[in-house]
CSV table of C-alpha atoms in Angstrom, one decimal:
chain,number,residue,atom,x,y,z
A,1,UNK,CA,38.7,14.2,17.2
A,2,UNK,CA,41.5,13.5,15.3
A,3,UNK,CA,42.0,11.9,11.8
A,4,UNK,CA,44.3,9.7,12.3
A,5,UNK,CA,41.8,7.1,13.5
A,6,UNK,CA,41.3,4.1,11.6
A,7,UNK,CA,38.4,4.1,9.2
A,8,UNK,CA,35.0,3.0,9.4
A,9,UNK,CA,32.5,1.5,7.1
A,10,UNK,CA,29.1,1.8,8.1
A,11,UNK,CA,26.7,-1.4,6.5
A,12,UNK,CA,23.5,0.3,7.1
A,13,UNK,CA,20.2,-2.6,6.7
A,14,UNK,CA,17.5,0.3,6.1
A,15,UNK,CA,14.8,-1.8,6.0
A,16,UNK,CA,15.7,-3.6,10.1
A,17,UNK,CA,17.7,-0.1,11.4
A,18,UNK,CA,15.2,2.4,10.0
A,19,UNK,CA,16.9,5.9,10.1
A,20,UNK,CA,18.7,5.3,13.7
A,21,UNK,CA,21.8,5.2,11.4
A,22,UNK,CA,21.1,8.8,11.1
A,23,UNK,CA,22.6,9.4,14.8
A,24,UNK,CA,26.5,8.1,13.3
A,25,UNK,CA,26.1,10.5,10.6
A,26,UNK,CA,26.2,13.2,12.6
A,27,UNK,CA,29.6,12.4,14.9
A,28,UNK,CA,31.3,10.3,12.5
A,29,UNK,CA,34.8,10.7,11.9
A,30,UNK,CA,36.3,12.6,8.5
A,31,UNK,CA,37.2,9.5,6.9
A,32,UNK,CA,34.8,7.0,7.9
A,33,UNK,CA,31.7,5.9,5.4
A,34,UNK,CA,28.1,4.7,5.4
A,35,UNK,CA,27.0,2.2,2.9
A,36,UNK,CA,22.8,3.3,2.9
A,37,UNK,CA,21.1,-0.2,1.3
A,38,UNK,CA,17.7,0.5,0.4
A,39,UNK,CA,14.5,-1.2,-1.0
A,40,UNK,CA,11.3,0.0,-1.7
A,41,UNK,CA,10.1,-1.8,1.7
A,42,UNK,CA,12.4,0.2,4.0
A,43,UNK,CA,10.4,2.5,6.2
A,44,UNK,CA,10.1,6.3,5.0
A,45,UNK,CA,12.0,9.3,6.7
A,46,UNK,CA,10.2,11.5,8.6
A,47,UNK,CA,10.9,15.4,7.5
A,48,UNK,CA,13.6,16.0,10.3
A,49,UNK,CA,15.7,13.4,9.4
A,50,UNK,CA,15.6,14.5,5.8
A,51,UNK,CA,16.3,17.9,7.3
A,52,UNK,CA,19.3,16.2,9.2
A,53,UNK,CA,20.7,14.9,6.3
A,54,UNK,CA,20.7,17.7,4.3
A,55,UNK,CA,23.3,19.4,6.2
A,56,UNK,CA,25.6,16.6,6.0
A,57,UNK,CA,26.9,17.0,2.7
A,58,UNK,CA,31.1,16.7,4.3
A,59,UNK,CA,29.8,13.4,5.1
A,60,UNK,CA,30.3,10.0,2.9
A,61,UNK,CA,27.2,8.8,2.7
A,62,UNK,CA,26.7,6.4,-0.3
A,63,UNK,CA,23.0,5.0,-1.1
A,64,UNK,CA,22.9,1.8,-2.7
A,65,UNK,CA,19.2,0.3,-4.2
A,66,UNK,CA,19.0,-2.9,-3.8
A,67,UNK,CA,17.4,-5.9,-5.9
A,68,UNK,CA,14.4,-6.9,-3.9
A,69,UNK,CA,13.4,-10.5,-2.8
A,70,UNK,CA,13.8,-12.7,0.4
A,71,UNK,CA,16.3,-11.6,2.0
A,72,UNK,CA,17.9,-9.8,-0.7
A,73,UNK,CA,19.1,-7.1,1.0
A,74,UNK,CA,21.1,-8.9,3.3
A,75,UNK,CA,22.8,-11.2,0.6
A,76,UNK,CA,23.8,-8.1,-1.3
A,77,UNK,CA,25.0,-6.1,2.0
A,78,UNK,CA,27.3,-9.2,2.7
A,79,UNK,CA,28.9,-9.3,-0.3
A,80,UNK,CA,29.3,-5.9,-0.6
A,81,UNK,CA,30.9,-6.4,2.7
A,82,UNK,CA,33.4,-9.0,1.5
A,83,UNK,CA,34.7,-7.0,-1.0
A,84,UNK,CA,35.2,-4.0,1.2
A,85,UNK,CA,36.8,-6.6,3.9
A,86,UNK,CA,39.0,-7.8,0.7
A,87,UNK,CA,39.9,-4.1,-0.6
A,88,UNK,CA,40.4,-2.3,2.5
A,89,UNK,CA,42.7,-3.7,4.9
A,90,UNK,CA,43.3,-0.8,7.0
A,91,UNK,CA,39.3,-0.4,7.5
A,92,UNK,CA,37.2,-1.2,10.6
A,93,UNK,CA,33.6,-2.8,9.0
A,94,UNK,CA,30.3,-2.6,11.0
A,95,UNK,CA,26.9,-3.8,10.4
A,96,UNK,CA,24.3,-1.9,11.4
A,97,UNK,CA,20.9,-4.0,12.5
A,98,UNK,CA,19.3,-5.5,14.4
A,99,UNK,CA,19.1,-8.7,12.2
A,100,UNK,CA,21.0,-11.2,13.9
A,101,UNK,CA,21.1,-13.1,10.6
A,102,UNK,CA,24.6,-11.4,10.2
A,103,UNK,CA,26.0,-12.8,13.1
A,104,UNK,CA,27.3,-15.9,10.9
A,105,UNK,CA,28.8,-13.5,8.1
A,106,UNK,CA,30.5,-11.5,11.7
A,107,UNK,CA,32.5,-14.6,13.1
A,108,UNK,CA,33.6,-15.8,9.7
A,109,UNK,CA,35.7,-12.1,9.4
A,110,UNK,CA,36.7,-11.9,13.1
A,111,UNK,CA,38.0,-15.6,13.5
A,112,UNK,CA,40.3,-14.7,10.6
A,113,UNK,CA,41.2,-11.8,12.0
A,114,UNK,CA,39.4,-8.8,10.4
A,115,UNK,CA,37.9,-5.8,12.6
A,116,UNK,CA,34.0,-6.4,11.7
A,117,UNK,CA,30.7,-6.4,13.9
A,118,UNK,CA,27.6,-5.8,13.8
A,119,UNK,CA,25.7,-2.9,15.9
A,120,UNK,CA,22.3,-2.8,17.2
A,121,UNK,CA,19.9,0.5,15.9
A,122,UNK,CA,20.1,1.1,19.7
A,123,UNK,CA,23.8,1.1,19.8
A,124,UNK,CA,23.8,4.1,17.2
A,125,UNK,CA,22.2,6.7,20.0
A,126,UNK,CA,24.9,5.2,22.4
A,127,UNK,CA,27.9,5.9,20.5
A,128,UNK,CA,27.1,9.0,19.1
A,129,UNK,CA,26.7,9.8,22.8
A,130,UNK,CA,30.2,9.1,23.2
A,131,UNK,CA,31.7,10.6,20.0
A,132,UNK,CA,30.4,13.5,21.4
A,133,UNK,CA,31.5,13.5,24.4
A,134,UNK,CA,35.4,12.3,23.3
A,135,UNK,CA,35.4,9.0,24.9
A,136,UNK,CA,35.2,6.9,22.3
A,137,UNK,CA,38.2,4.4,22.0
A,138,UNK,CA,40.5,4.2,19.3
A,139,UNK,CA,39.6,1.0,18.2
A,140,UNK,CA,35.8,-0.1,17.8
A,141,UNK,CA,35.3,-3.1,20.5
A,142,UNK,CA,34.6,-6.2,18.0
A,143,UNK,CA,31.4,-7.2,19.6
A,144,UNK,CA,29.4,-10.2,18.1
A,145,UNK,CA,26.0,-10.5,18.9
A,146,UNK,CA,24.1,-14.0,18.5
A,147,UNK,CA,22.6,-16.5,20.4
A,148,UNK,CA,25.7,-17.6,21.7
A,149,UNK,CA,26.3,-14.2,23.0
A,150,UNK,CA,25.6,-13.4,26.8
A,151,UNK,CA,23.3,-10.6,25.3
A,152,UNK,CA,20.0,-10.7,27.0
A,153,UNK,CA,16.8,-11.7,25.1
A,154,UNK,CA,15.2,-8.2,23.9
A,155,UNK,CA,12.1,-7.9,26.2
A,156,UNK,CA,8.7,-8.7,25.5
A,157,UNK,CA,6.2,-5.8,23.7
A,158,UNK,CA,4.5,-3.9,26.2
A,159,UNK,CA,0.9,-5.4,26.7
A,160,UNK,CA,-1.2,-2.8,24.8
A,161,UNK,CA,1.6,-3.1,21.8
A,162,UNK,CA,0.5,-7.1,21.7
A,163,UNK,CA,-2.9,-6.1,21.9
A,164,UNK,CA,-2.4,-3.5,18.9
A,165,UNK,CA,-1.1,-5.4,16.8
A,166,UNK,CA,-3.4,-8.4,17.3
A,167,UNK,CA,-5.8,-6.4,16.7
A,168,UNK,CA,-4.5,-5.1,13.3
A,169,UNK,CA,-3.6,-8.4,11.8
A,170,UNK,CA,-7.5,-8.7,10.6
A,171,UNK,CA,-6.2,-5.4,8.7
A,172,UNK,CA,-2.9,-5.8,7.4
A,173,UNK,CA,-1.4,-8.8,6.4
A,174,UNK,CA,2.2,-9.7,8.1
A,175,UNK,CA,4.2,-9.6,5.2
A,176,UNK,CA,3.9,-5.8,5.5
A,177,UNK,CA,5.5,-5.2,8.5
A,178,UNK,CA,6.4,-1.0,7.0
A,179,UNK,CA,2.6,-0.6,7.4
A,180,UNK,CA,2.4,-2.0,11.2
A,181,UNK,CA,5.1,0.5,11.6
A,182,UNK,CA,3.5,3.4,10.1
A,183,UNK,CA,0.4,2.2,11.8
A,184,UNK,CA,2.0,2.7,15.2
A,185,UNK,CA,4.2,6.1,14.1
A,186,UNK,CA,0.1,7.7,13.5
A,187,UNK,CA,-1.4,6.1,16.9
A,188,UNK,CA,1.7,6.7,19.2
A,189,UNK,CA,4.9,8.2,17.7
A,190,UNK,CA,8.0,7.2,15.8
A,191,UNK,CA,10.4,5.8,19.0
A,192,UNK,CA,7.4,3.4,19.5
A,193,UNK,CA,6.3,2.9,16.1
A,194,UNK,CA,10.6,1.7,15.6
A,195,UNK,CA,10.6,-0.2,18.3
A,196,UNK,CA,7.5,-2.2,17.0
A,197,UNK,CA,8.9,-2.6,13.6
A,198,UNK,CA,12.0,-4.4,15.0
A,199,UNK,CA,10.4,-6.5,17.6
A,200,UNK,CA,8.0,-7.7,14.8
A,201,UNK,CA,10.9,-8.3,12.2
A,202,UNK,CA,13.2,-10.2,14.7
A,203,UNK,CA,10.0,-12.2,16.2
A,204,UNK,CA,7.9,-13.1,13.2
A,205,UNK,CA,7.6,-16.7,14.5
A,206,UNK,CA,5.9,-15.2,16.9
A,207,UNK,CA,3.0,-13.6,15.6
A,208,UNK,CA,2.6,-16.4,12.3
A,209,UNK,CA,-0.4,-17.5,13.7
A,210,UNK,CA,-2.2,-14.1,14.1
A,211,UNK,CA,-2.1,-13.8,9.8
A,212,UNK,CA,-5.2,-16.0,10.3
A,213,UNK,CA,-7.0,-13.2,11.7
A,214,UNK,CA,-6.9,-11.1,8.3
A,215,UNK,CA,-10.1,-10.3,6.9
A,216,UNK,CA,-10.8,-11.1,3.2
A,217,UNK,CA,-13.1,-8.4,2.2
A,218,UNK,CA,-11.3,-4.4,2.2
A,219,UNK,CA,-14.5,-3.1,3.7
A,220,UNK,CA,-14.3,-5.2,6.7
A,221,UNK,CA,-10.3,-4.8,7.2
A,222,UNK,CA,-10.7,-0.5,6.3
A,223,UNK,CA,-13.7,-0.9,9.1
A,224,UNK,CA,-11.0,-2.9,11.5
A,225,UNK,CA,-8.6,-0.5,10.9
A,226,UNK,CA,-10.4,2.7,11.8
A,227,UNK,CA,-11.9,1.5,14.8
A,228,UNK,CA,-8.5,0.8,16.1
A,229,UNK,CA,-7.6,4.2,15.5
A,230,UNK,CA,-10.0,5.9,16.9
A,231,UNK,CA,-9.9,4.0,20.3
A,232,UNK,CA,-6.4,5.2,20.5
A,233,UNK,CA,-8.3,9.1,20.6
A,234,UNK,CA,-10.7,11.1,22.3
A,235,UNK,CA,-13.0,10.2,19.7
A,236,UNK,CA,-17.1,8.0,20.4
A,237,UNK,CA,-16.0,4.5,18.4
A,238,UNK,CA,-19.8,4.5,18.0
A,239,UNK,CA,-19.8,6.8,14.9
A,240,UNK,CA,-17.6,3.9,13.8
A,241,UNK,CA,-19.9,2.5,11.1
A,242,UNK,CA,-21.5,5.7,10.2
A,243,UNK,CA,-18.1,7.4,9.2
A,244,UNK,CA,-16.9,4.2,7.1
A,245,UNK,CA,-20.2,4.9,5.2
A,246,UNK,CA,-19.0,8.0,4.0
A,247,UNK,CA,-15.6,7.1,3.7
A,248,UNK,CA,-16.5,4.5,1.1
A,249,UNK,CA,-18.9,7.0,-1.0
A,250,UNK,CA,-16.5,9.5,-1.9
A,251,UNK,CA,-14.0,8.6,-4.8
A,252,UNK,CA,-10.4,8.7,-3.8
A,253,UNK,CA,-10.9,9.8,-0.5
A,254,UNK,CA,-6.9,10.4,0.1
A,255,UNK,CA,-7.2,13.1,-2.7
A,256,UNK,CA,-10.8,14.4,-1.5
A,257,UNK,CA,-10.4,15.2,2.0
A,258,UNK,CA,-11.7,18.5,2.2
A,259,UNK,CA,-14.8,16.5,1.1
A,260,UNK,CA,-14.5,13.9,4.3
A,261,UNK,CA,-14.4,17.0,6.3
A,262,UNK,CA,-17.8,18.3,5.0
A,263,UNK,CA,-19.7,14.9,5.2
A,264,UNK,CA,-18.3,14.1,8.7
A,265,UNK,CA,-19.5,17.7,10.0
A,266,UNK,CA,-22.7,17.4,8.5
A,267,UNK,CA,-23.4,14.2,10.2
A,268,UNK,CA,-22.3,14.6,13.2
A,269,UNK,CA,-21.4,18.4,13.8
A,270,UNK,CA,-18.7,20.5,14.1
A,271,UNK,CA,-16.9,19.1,17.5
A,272,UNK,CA,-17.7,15.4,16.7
A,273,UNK,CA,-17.3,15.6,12.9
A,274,UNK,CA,-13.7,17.2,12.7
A,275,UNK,CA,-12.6,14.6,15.5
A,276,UNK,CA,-13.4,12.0,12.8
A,277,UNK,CA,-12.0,14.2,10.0
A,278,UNK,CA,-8.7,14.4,11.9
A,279,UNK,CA,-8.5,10.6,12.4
A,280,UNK,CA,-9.1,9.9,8.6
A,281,UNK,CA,-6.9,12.5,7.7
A,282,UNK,CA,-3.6,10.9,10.1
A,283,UNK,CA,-4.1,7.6,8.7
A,284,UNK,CA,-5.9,8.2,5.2
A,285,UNK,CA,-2.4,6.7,3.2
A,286,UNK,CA,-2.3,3.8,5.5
A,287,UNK,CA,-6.1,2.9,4.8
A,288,UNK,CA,-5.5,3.2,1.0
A,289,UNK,CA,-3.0,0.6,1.2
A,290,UNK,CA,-5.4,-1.7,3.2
């Protein structure tokens, strides 16, 4: 690929996008750039894509903390957006989330002319399909996503996802969506445990109702929670109550779990009791967070 392409900024909204952005770091072009904007709510890496990034150290990759608050993030991704739009004139600009929020700050800049748009997490496997494979066009196609796009609806959660999550409202409260994702990386894997996260940021009206189902004591919501997980194993949910009980007798049980292990193979033996152990073990952070 040659350098004479016209620049790219990369807006990266950690917190909607996840690490999807991590896919454009590894075809982009010498002398684009990816603006990271981070809060202490933006989903964790798993070790790969730390791996990943470590080799990239040609790339520009600039990580920017932001203020927290509603909506912070985006307010200080837009400005830092205008200024770029202002100081760089020979840039292309492009938002990467799923947030269609931006959509507004995206037609102000193309209607006067400026090369900006906004890219779905999705779209960031797609192109770096095509960088690789040399067909992507010289200049990036100013797509604008909103409502008024003829962009199709993103489709309903898969039954069981509903059910999941329904399910683990009477654990975890809806303003921490990071732990519904986390929740869903343990019981099925990352792709789905992403694809929850979005669907739940972009359709919270959706689910508002549910926070009713939260429980108010932590025993009962830890309790919840576990019995979730283990339906989504091989394990009996009948030992449900029994391995709670020891759960809630040992102090600090993420930093004991050598200790769970023993308990939960003296009550129930070896086979039965490390099932259990494994269980606790996968999901022990999220439970302390409960």
């Amino acid at each position: 690929m040659s350098d004479d392409k016209k620049s790219t900024v990369y807006f990266v909204d950690s917190e909607n996008v996840n690490d999807a952005w991590i896919q454009l770091a590894l075809v982009m072009h010498p002398q684009d750039e990816i603006l990271v904007f981070y809060t202490e709510k933006s989903p964790h890496m798993s070790y790969e894509r730390v791996i990943e990034l470590t080799r990239l150290s040609n790339r520009t990759i600039e990580w920017i903390k932001c203020v927290e608050g509603s909506n912070a993030l985006d307010f200080q991704l837009v400005t830092e957006l205008g200024a770029r739009v202002a100081l760089s004139r020979d840039h292309a600009f492009v938002i990467v989330s799923n947030d269609t929020g931006f959509d507004a700050a995206v037609k102000y800049w193309v209607q006067r002319g400026k090369p900006v748009r906004r890219m779905k997490s999705t779209e960031c496997k797609k192109l770096a399909q095509l960088l690789r494979a040399g067909t992507e066009s010289t200049e990036p196609e100013l797509t604008v996503h909103s409502e008024l796009s003829a962009e199709p609806e993103q489709d309903r959660l898969e039954p069981q996802y509903m059910a999941d999550i329904e399910q683990l409202c009477a654990s975890i409260p809806l303003s921490k969506l990071t732990l519904f994702h986390d929740a869903f990386v343990c019981m099925y894997d990352q792709a789905i445990g992403d694809e929850i996260y979005y669907y739940m940021k972009e359709h919270q009206e959706e689910f508002s109702d549910l926070g009713e189902h939260y429980l108010p004591k932590r025993k009962a919501r830890l309790k919840n929670y576990f019995a979730v997980a283990l339906a989504h194993t091989d394990c009996d949910t009948e030992g449900t109550d029994a391995v709670m009980e020891i759960y809630h007798h040992i102090d600090d049980p993420k930093k004991n779990l050598q200790k769970l292990n023993v308990e939960a193979v003296k009550k129930f033996g070896q086979e039965q009791g490390s099932g259990y152990y494994k269980v606790l073990k996968k999901h022990v952070k999220i439970m302390s967070k409960l």
